[in-house]
Amino acid sequence: MRAVLFIIVAFWLLPASSQTLKIMGSDEGFLPFYYGNDLNEGILVEVINEFTFQTGIAADFLPMARKRQPWALERGLANAVFANPLWMPLPDRMHSVGPLLTWRDRVFAQPGLQPDSFDDLKGGICLRRWFVYSDRLEARIGSHLVRHDAYNAEQMLLMFLHKRCDYIVMNETEFRFLAQLGDVDPELYSTELIDAEWPVYLGILNNETALIEAAEAFFSTYTIDVETMLPKLPRPDR
């Protein structure tokens, strides 16, 4: 009986395991969730490695600018992406698995400048160039806040730690990850102000039925434990 069950399970897994989950990502904007020259490090990479181990389904990460993600999906270069539903490429053709985690942009402040509301934000603020922030934050810029732009999270954090600005807005996990690399205590700078918060899903093309079924089954019992993973992640290779 056990041999018969094994054969049934093997045939059930065959359609999915014969395919590859090809996930698009960017090492520029999603640290520490995935990064590296080949997107081979990070929280989501560890999660997908576990997915591969448990299901036998191969998975690859493909560096891809967000604007080119629909192009990559349409040409078969990729079949999946981690994204918020509002930013999901080809939303009518994608199946969303999750949410798997929450992206949260928090306001961090210099010690002694802990604000109680956005109305308290006055002085200089370091932000990422071309990044989209909330209307309540944008309303303060120019009248109460002087904006200092950085090209990436590392540059922005260095500007903040060197006191070139009073505040920054960063993904809280990203801040904690970079702070631990620099032996900085993130609790000294954390505030209760959240600028934006949204769920992150694994979007898979609708026609990848076997991959969708495997991902749904895997994530129905798997929880992403960011707190455990974060201290064990290697340093970025750039």
XYZ file of C-alpha atoms in Angstrom:
238
model
C 0.000 0.000 0.000
C 2.839 2.385 0.912
C 4.528 1.732 -2.452
C 1.283 2.521 -4.278
C 0.951 5.848 -2.376
C 4.546 6.748 -3.228
C 3.880 6.171 -6.940
C 0.717 8.308 -6.789
C 2.604 11.155 -5.068
C 5.466 10.893 -7.568
C 3.102 11.199 -10.533
C 1.269 14.091 -8.844
C 4.538 16.008 -8.401
C 5.893 15.264 -11.866
C 4.161 18.111 -13.755
C 5.467 20.715 -11.291
C 8.926 19.276 -10.715
C 9.554 19.168 -14.454
C 9.215 22.970 -14.566
C 11.217 25.836 -13.072
C 9.922 28.700 -10.971
C 11.668 31.690 -12.610
C 11.295 34.661 -10.255
C 12.151 38.227 -11.230
C 13.748 40.530 -8.678
C 15.973 43.559 -8.189
C 19.048 43.690 -5.982
C 18.729 47.499 -5.897
C 15.381 47.888 -4.199
C 14.532 44.847 -2.115
C 17.438 44.436 0.315
C 17.614 42.209 2.392
C 14.824 40.183 0.816
C 17.019 39.290 -2.146
C 20.350 40.605 -3.360
C 23.667 39.617 -4.928
C 24.919 39.659 -8.512
C 22.656 36.705 -9.312
C 20.056 37.372 -6.603
C 21.471 34.405 -4.710
C 21.212 35.770 -1.161
C 18.487 37.137 1.075
C 15.318 36.244 2.938
C 13.199 35.354 -0.096
C 16.071 33.378 -1.607
C 16.259 31.303 1.581
C 12.497 30.762 1.417
C 12.587 29.620 -2.214
C 15.564 27.356 -1.464
C 13.395 25.658 1.174
C 10.549 25.460 -1.343
C 12.890 23.696 -3.785
C 14.149 21.342 -1.074
C 10.651 20.308 0.000
C 9.017 20.079 -3.437
C 11.888 19.135 -5.747
C 10.924 22.043 -8.041
C 13.863 23.998 -9.441
C 13.828 27.768 -8.961
C 15.917 30.609 -10.356
C 16.036 34.355 -9.667
C 16.312 36.714 -12.616
C 17.500 40.336 -12.117
C 14.942 42.525 -13.867
C 13.950 46.199 -13.669
C 10.325 46.652 -12.635
C 9.388 48.386 -15.910
C 10.642 45.357 -17.878
C 8.819 42.732 -15.820
C 5.719 42.541 -18.080
C 8.049 42.226 -21.078
C 9.929 39.349 -19.408
C 6.696 37.523 -18.537
C 5.281 37.889 -22.032
C 8.443 36.484 -23.607
C 8.742 33.529 -21.255
C 11.925 34.741 -19.579
C 10.187 34.534 -16.199
C 6.953 33.216 -14.740
C 6.838 34.701 -11.238
C 7.571 37.783 -9.138
C 7.272 38.910 -5.510
C 5.084 42.019 -5.532
C 2.297 44.025 -3.992
C -0.985 43.539 -5.923
C -0.951 47.222 -6.956
C 2.439 46.735 -8.623
C 1.897 43.229 -9.964
C 2.978 43.013 -13.631
C 0.277 41.654 -15.981
C -2.211 41.487 -13.059
C -4.944 39.856 -15.169
C -2.612 36.980 -15.997
C -1.107 36.431 -12.526
C -2.202 34.263 -9.607
C -1.197 35.697 -6.213
C -0.021 33.336 -3.479
C 0.015 34.844 -0.005
C 0.410 37.366 1.463
C 3.807 36.022 2.499
C 5.152 39.031 4.415
C 4.475 42.718 5.044
C 6.616 45.539 3.664
C 6.584 48.394 6.181
C 8.217 51.820 5.638
C 8.968 53.369 9.023
C 10.190 56.832 9.986
C 13.524 56.745 11.809
C 14.748 59.784 13.744
C 17.919 61.029 15.378
C 17.961 60.422 19.166
C 16.000 63.122 20.945
C 13.811 63.887 17.908
C 11.214 61.139 18.311
C 8.019 62.513 16.657
C 4.487 61.654 17.748
C 2.921 62.482 14.370
C 3.853 63.539 10.856
C 2.994 67.111 11.862
C 6.043 67.018 14.170
C 8.488 66.355 11.315
C 10.640 69.463 10.849
C 14.216 69.773 9.630
C 16.065 67.609 7.143
C 14.913 64.233 5.842
C 16.908 61.700 3.797
C 14.870 59.867 1.173
C 15.547 57.634 -1.801
C 15.573 59.336 -5.174
C 12.612 58.390 -7.417
C 10.917 56.462 -4.563
C 7.189 56.988 -3.917
C 6.189 58.168 -0.433
C 2.829 58.872 1.188
C 0.876 62.086 0.566
C 1.114 63.054 4.252
C 4.915 62.918 4.057
C 5.113 64.652 0.674
C 2.946 67.465 2.085
C 5.663 68.284 4.639
C 8.501 68.423 2.103
C 9.389 71.928 0.986
C 7.458 73.677 3.733
C 8.643 71.922 6.916
C 11.173 69.388 5.642
C 14.291 69.825 3.547
C 14.743 66.787 1.332
C 18.153 65.132 0.831
C 18.131 62.428 -1.861
C 20.185 59.237 -1.883
C 20.528 56.732 -4.723
C 20.149 53.621 -2.558
C 19.430 52.490 0.980
C 23.088 52.197 2.019
C 23.880 55.764 0.969
C 20.735 57.069 2.656
C 21.548 55.346 5.932
C 25.145 56.625 5.902
C 23.886 60.168 5.379
C 21.533 59.736 8.314
C 24.146 58.204 10.622
C 26.516 61.061 9.774
C 23.700 63.427 10.859
C 23.213 65.072 7.489
C 19.479 64.766 8.138
C 17.146 64.468 11.109
C 14.932 61.717 9.708
C 14.842 58.943 7.144
C 12.042 56.717 5.858
C 13.099 53.126 5.181
C 11.734 49.642 5.167
C 12.151 48.626 8.797
C 13.698 45.233 7.986
C 16.127 46.871 5.578
C 17.142 49.396 8.249
C 17.715 46.673 10.846
C 19.729 44.568 8.416
C 22.025 47.420 7.396
C 22.296 48.593 11.012
C 23.515 45.179 12.174
C 26.172 45.183 9.439
C 27.454 48.479 10.836
C 27.082 47.418 14.472
C 24.418 50.088 15.025
C 21.527 49.700 17.485
C 18.360 50.337 15.413
C 16.258 50.853 18.546
C 18.016 54.184 19.152
C 16.389 55.572 15.996
C 13.049 53.772 15.666
C 9.746 55.660 15.926
C 6.088 54.661 15.890
C 5.395 56.469 12.594
C 4.612 54.222 9.611
C 4.665 55.940 6.209
C 3.428 52.968 4.166
C 2.538 49.331 4.689
C 1.541 46.703 2.148
C 1.434 42.915 1.738
C 3.870 41.056 -0.512
C 2.641 38.121 -2.616
C 4.280 35.589 -4.885
C 2.652 36.165 -8.265
C 2.775 33.246 -10.720
C 1.456 33.227 -14.305
C -2.048 31.734 -14.421
C -1.078 29.093 -16.968
C 1.550 27.611 -14.585
C -1.084 25.484 -12.857
C 1.293 22.911 -11.362
C 3.616 25.595 -9.953
C 0.651 27.446 -8.443
C -0.640 24.295 -6.763
C 2.807 23.491 -5.372
C 3.314 27.054 -4.076
C -0.158 27.151 -2.489
C 0.492 23.836 -0.717
C 3.964 24.895 0.476
C 2.964 28.311 1.834
C -0.157 26.952 3.509
C 2.147 25.504 6.200
C 5.308 27.627 5.841
C 5.737 30.959 7.648
C 8.571 33.344 6.780
C 10.429 33.917 10.059
C 12.248 37.188 9.388
C 13.455 37.521 12.989
C 15.336 34.221 12.804
C 16.715 34.733 9.295
C 17.944 38.313 9.614
C 21.013 37.776 11.863
C 22.189 34.853 9.699
C 22.129 36.590 6.315
C 25.534 37.166 4.662
C 26.742 40.640 3.780
C 25.830 42.004 0.325
C 28.538 41.446 -2.280
C 28.592 45.066 -3.401
